[in-house]
mmCIF file with all atom_site columns, C-alpha atoms in Angstrom:
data_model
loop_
_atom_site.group_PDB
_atom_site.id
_atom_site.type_symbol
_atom_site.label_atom_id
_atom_site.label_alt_id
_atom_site.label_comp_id
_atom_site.label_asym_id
_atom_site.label_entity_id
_atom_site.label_seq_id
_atom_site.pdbx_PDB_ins_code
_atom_site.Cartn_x
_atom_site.Cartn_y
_atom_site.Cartn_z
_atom_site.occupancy
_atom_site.B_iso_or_equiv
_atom_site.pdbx_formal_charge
_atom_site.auth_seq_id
_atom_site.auth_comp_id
_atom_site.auth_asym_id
_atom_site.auth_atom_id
_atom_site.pdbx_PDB_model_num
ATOM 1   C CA . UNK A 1 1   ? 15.829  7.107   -1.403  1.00 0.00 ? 86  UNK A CA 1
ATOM 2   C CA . UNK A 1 2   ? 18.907  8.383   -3.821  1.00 0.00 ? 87  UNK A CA 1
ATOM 3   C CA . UNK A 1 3   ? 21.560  6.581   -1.730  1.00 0.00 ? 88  UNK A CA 1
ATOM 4   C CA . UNK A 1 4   ? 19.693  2.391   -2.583  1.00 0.00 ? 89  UNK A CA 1
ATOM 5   C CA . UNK A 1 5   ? 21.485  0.902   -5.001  1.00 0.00 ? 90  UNK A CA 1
ATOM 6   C CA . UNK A 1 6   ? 20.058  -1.785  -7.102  1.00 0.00 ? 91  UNK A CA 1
ATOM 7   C CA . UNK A 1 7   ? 21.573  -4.676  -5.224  1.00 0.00 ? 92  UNK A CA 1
ATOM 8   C CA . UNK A 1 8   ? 19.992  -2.927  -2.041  1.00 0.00 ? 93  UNK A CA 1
ATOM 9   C CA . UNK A 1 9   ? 16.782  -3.497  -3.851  1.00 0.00 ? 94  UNK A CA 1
ATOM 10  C CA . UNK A 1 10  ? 16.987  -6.265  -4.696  1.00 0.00 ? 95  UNK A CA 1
ATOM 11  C CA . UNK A 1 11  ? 18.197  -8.458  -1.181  1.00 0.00 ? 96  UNK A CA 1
ATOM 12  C CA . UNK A 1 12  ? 15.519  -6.198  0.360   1.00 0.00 ? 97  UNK A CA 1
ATOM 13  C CA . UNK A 1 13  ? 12.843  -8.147  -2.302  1.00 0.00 ? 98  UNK A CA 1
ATOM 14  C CA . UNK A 1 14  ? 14.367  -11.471 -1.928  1.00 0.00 ? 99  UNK A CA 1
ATOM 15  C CA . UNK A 1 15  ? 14.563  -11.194 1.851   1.00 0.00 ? 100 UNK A CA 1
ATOM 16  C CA . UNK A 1 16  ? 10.847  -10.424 2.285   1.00 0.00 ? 101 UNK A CA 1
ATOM 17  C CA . UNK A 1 17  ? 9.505   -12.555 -0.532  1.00 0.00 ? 102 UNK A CA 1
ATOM 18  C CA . UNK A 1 18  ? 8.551   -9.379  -2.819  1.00 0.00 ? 103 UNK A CA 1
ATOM 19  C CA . UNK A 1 19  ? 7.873   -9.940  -6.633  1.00 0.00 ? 104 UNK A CA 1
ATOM 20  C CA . UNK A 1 20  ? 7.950   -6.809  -8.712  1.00 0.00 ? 105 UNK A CA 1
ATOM 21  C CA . UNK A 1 21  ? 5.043   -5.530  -10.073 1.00 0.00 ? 106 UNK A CA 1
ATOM 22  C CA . UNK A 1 22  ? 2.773   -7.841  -7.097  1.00 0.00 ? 107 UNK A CA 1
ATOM 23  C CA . UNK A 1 23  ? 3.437   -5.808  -3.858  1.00 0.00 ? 108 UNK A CA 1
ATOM 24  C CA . UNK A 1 24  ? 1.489   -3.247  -1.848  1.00 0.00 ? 109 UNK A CA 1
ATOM 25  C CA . UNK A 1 25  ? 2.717   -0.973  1.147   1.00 0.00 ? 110 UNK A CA 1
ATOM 26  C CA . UNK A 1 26  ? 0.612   -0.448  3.596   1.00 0.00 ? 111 UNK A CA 1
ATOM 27  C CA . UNK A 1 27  ? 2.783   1.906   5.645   1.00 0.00 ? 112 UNK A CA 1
ATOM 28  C CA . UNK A 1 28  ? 1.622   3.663   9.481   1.00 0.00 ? 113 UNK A CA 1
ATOM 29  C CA . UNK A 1 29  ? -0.349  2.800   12.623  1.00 0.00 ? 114 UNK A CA 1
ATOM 30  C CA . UNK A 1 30  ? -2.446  -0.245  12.449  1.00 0.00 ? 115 UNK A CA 1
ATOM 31  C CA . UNK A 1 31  ? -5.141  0.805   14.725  1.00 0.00 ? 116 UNK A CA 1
ATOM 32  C CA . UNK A 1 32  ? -8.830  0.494   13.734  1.00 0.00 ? 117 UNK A CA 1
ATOM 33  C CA . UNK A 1 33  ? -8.833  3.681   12.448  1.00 0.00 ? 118 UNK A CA 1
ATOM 34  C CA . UNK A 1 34  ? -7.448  2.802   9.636   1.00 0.00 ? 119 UNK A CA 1
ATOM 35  C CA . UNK A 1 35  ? -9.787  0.004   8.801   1.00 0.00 ? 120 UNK A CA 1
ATOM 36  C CA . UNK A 1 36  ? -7.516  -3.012  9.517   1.00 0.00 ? 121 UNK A CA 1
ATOM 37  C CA . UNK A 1 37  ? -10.163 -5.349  9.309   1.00 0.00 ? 122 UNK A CA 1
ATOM 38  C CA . UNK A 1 38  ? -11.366 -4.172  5.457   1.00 0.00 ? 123 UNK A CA 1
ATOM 39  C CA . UNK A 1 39  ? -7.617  -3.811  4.315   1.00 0.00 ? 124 UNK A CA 1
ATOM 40  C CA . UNK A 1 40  ? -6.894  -7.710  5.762   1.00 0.00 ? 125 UNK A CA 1
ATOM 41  C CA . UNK A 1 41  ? -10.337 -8.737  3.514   1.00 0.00 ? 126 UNK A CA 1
ATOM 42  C CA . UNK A 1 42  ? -8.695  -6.766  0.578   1.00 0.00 ? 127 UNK A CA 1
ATOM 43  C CA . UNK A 1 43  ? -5.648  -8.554  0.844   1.00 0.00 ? 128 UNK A CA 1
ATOM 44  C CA . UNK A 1 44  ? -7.398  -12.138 1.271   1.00 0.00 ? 129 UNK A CA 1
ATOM 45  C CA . UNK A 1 45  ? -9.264  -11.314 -2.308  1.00 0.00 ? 130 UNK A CA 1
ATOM 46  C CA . UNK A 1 46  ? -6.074  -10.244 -3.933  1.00 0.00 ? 131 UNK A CA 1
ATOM 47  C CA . UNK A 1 47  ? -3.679  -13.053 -3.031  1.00 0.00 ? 132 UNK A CA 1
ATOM 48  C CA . UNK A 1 48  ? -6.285  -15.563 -3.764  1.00 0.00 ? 133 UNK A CA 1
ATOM 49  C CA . UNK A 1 49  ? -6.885  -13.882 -7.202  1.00 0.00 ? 134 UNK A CA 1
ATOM 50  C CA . UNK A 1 50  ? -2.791  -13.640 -7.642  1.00 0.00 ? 135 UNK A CA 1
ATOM 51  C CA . UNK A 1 51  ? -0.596  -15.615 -5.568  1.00 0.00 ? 136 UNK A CA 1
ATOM 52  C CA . UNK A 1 52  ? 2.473   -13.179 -6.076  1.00 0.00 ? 137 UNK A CA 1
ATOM 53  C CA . UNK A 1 53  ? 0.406   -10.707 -4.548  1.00 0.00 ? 138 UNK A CA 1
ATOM 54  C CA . UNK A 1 54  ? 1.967   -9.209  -1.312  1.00 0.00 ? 139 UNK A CA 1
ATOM 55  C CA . UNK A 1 55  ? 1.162   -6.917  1.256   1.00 0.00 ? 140 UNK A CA 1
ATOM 56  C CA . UNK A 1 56  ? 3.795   -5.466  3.115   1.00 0.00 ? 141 UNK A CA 1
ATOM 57  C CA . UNK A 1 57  ? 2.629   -3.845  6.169   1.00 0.00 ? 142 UNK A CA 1
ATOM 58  C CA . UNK A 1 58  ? 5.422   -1.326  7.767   1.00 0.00 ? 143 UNK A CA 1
ATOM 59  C CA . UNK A 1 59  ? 3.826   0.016   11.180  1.00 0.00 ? 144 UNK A CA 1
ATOM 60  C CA . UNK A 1 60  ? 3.230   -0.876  14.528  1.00 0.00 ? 145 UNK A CA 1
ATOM 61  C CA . UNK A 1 61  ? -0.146  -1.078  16.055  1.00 0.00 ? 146 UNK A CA 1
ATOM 62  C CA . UNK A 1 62  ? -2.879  -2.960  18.527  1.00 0.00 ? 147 UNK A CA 1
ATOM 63  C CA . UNK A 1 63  ? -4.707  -4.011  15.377  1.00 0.00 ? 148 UNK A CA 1
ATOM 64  C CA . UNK A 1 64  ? -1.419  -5.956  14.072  1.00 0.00 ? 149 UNK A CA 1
ATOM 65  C CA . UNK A 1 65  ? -2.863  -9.623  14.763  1.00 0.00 ? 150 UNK A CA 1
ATOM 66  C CA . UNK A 1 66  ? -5.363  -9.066  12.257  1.00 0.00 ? 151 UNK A CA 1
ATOM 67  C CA . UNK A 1 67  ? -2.553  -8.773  9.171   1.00 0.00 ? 152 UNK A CA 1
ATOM 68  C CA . UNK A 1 68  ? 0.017   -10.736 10.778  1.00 0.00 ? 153 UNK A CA 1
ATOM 69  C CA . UNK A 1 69  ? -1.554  -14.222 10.373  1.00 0.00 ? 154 UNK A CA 1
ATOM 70  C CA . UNK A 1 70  ? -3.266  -13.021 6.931   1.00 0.00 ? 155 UNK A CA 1
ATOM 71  C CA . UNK A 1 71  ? -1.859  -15.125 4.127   1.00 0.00 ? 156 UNK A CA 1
ATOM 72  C CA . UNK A 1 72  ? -0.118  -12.445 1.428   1.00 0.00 ? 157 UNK A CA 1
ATOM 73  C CA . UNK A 1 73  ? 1.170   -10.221 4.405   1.00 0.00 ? 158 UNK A CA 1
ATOM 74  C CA . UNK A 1 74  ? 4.792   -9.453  5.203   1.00 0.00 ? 159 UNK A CA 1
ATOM 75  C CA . UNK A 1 75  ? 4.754   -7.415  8.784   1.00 0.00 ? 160 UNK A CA 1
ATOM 76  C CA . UNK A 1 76  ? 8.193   -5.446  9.287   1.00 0.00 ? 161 UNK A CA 1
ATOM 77  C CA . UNK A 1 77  ? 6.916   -3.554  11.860  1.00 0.00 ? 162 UNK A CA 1
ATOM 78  C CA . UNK A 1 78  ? 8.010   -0.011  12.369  1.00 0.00 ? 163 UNK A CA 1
ATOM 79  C CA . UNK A 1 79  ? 10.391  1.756   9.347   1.00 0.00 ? 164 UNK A CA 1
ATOM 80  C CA . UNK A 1 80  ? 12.199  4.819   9.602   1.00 0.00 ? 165 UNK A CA 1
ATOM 81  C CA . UNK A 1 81  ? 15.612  5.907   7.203   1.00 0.00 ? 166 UNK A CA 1
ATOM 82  C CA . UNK A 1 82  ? 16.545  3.475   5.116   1.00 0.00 ? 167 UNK A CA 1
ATOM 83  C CA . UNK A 1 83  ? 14.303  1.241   5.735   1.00 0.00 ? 168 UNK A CA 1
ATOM 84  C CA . UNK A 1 84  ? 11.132  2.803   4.921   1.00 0.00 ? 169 UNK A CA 1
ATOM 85  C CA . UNK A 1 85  ? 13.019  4.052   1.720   1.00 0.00 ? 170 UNK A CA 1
ATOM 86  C CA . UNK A 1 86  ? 13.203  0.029   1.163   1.00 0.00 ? 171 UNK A CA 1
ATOM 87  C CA . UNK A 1 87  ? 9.661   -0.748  1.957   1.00 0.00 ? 172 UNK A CA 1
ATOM 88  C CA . UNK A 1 88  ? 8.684   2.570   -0.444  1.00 0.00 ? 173 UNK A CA 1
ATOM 89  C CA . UNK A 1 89  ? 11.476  1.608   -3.026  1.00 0.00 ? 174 UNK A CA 1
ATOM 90  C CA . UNK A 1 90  ? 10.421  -2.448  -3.533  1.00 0.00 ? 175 UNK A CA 1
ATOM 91  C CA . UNK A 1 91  ? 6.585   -1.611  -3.661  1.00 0.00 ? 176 UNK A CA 1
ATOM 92  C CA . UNK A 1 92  ? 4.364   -0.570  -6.429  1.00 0.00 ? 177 UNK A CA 1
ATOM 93  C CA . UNK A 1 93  ? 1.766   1.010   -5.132  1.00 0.00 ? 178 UNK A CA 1
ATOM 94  C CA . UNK A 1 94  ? 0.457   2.227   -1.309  1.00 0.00 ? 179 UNK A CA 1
ATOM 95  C CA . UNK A 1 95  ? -2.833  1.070   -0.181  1.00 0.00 ? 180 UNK A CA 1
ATOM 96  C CA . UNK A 1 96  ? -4.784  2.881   2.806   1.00 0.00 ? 181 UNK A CA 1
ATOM 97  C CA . UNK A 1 97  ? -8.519  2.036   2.902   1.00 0.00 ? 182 UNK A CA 1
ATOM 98  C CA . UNK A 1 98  ? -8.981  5.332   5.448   1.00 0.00 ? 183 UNK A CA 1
ATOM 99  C CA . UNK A 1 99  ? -7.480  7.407   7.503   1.00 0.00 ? 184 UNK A CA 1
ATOM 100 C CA . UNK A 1 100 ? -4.496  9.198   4.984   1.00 0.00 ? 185 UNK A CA 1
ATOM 101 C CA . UNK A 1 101 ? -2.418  11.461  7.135   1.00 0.00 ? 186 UNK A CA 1
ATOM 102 C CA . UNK A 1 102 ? 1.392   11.684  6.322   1.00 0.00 ? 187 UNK A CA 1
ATOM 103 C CA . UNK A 1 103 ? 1.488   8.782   4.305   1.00 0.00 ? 188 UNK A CA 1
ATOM 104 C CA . UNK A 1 104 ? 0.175   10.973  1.322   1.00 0.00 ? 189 UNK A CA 1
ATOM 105 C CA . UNK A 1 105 ? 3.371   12.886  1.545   1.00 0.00 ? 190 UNK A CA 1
ATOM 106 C CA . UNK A 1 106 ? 5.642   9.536   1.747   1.00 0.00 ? 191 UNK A CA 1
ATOM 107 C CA . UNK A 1 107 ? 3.175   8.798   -1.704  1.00 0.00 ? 192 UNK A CA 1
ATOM 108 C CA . UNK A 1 108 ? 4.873   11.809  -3.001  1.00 0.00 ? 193 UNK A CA 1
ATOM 109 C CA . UNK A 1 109 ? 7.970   11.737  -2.146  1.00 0.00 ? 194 UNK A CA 1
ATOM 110 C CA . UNK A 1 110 ? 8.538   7.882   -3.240  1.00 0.00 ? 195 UNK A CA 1
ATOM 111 C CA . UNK A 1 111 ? 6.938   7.799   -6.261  1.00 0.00 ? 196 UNK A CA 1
ATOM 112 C CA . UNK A 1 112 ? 4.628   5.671   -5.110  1.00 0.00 ? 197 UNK A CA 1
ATOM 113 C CA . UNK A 1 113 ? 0.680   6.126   -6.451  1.00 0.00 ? 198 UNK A CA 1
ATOM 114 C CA . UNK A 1 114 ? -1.741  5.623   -3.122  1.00 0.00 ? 199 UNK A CA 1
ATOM 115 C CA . UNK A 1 115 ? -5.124  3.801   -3.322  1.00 0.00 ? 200 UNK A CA 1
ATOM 116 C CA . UNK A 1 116 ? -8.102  4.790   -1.158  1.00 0.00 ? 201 UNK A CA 1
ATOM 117 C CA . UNK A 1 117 ? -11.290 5.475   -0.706  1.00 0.00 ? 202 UNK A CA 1
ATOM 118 C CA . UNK A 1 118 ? -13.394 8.489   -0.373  1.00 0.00 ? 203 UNK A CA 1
ATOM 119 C CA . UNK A 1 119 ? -14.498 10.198  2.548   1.00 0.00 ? 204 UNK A CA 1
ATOM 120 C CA . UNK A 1 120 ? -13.060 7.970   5.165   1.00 0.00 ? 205 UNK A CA 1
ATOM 121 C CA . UNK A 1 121 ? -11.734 10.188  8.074   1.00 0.00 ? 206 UNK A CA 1
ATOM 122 C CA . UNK A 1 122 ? -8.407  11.486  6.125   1.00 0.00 ? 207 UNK A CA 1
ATOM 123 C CA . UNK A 1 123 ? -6.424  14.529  7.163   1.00 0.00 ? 208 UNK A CA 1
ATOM 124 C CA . UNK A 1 124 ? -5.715  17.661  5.183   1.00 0.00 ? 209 UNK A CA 1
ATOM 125 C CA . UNK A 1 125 ? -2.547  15.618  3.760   1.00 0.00 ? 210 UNK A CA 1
ATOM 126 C CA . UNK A 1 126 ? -5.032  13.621  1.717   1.00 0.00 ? 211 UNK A CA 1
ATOM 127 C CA . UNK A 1 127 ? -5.604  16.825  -0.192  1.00 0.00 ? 212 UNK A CA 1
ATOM 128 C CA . UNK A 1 128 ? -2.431  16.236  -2.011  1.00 0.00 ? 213 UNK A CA 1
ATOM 129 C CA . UNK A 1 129 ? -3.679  13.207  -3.922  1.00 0.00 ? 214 UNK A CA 1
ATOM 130 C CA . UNK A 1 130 ? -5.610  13.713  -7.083  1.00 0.00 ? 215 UNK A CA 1
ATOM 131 C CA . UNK A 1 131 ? -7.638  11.078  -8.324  1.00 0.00 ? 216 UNK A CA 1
ATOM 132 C CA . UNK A 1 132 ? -5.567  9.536   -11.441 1.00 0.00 ? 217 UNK A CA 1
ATOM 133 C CA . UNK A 1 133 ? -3.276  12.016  -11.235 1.00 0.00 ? 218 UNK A CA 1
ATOM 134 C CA . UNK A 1 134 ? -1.150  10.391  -8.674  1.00 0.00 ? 219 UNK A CA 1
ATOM 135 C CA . UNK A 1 135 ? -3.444  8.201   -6.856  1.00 0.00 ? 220 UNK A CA 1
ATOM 136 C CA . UNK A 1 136 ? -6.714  6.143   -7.291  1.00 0.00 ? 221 UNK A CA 1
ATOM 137 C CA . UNK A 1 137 ? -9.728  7.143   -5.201  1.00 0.00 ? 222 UNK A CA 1
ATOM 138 C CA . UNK A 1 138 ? -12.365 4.235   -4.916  1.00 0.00 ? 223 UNK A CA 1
ATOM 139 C CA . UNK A 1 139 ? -16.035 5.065   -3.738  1.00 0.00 ? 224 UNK A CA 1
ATOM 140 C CA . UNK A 1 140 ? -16.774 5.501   0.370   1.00 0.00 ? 225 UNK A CA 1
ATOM 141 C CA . UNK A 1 141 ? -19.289 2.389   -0.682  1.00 0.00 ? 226 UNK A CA 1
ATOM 142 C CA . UNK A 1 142 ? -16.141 0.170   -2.239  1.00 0.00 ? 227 UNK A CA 1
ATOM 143 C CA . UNK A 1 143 ? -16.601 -3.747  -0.734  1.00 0.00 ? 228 UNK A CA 1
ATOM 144 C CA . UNK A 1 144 ? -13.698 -5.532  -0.397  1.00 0.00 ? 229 UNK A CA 1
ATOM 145 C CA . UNK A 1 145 ? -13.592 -7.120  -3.310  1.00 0.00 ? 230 UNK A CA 1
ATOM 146 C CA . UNK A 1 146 ? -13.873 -3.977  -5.536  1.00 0.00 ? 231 UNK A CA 1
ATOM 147 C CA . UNK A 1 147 ? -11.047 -2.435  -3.985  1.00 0.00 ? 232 UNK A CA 1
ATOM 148 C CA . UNK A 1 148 ? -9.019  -5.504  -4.844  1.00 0.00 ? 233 UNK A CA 1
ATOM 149 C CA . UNK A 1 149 ? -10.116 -5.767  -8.559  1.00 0.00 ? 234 UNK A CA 1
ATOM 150 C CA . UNK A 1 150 ? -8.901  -1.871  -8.215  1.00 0.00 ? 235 UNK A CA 1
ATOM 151 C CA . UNK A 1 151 ? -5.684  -2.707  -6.779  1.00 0.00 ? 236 UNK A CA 1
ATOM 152 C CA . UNK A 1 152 ? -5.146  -5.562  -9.333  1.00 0.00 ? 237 UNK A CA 1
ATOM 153 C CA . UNK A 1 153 ? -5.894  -4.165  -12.186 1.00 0.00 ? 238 UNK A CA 1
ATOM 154 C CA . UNK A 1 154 ? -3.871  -0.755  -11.220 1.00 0.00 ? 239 UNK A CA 1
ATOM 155 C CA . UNK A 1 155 ? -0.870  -2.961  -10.581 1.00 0.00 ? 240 UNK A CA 1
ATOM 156 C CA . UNK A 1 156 ? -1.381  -5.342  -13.737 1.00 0.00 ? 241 UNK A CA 1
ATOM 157 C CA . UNK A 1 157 ? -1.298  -1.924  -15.975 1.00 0.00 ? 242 UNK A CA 1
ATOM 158 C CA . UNK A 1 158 ? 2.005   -0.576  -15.791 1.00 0.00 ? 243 UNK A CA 1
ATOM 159 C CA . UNK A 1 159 ? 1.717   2.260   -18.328 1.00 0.00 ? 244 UNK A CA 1
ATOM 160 C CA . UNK A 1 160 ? -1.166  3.746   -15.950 1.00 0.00 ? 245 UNK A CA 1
ATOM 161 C CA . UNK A 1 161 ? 1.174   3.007   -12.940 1.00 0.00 ? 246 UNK A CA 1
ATOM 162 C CA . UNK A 1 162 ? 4.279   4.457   -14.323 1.00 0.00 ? 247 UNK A CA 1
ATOM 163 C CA . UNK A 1 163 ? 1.664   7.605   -15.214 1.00 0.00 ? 248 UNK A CA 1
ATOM 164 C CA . UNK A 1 164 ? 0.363   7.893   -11.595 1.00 0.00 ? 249 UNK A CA 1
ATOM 165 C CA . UNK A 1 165 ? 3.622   7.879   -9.885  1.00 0.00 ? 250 UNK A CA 1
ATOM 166 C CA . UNK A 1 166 ? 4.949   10.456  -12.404 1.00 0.00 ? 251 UNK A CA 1
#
């Protein structure tokens, strides 16, 4: 993460079509475990509420048709190094509807607030998120939609986003 340089930033954002302030990382396996099908809704809401809106998905998976074709996704498959410092680095906020292993420590380590839901299958790594203290936790019940407006409106208030990845 300490070795990008601004310029690295920012062909990494032109390259994938990445507008500050408008783009979510989804970021590990994209299996049904992770609720692929309710994070491809979420994204359909919030690009058709904000066009800039963009998903980048960085993971491999048999569930990767389903975001793929999804209007508001950019798939770069698998990151390691300096790449998944990139996808961390250009994105605002992490989004993982269920399932939080490792990724909470990537959260961590990047900066980079996390927004879930409650009890949805997550490993003892989840246990390092706090509700608004560095990530948002949504209700178990959350539609699709309300974990959009969530999403939206965490990315729309920068003060509260610059607070959560404090």
């Amino acid at each position: 993460l300490g070795a990008l340089t601004d310029a690295d930033l920012a062909a990494y954002r032109v390259e994938h079509g990445l507008a500050p302030g408008h783009t979510a990382l989804f970021m590990g396996s994209v299996e049904q475990s992770k609720d692929i099908g309710f994070l491809r809704e979420v994204v359909r809401i919030a690009h058709g509420r904000d066009a800039r809106f963009r998903l980048l998905v960085a993971g491999r998976g048999t569930q990767e048709r389903h975001l793929t074709a999804s209007a508001g996704t950019v798939f770069v498959g698998r990151v390691v190094r300096r790449e998944k410092a990139l996808a961390l680095t250009a994105s605002d906020v992490l989004v993982m509807p269920q399932a939080i292993g490792l990724v909470a420590v990537d959260s961590l380590v990047g900066g980079v607030p996390l927004v879930t839901r409650h009890g949805r299958g997550h490993g003892p790594e989840a246990d390092y998120l706090q509700d608004g203290w560095n990530s948002v936790w949504l209700s178990s019940t959350a539609t699709p939609g309300q974990f959009a407006r969530a999403l939206l409106d965490l990315l729309d208030d920068k003060d509260r986003l610059d607070r959560l990845a404090d």
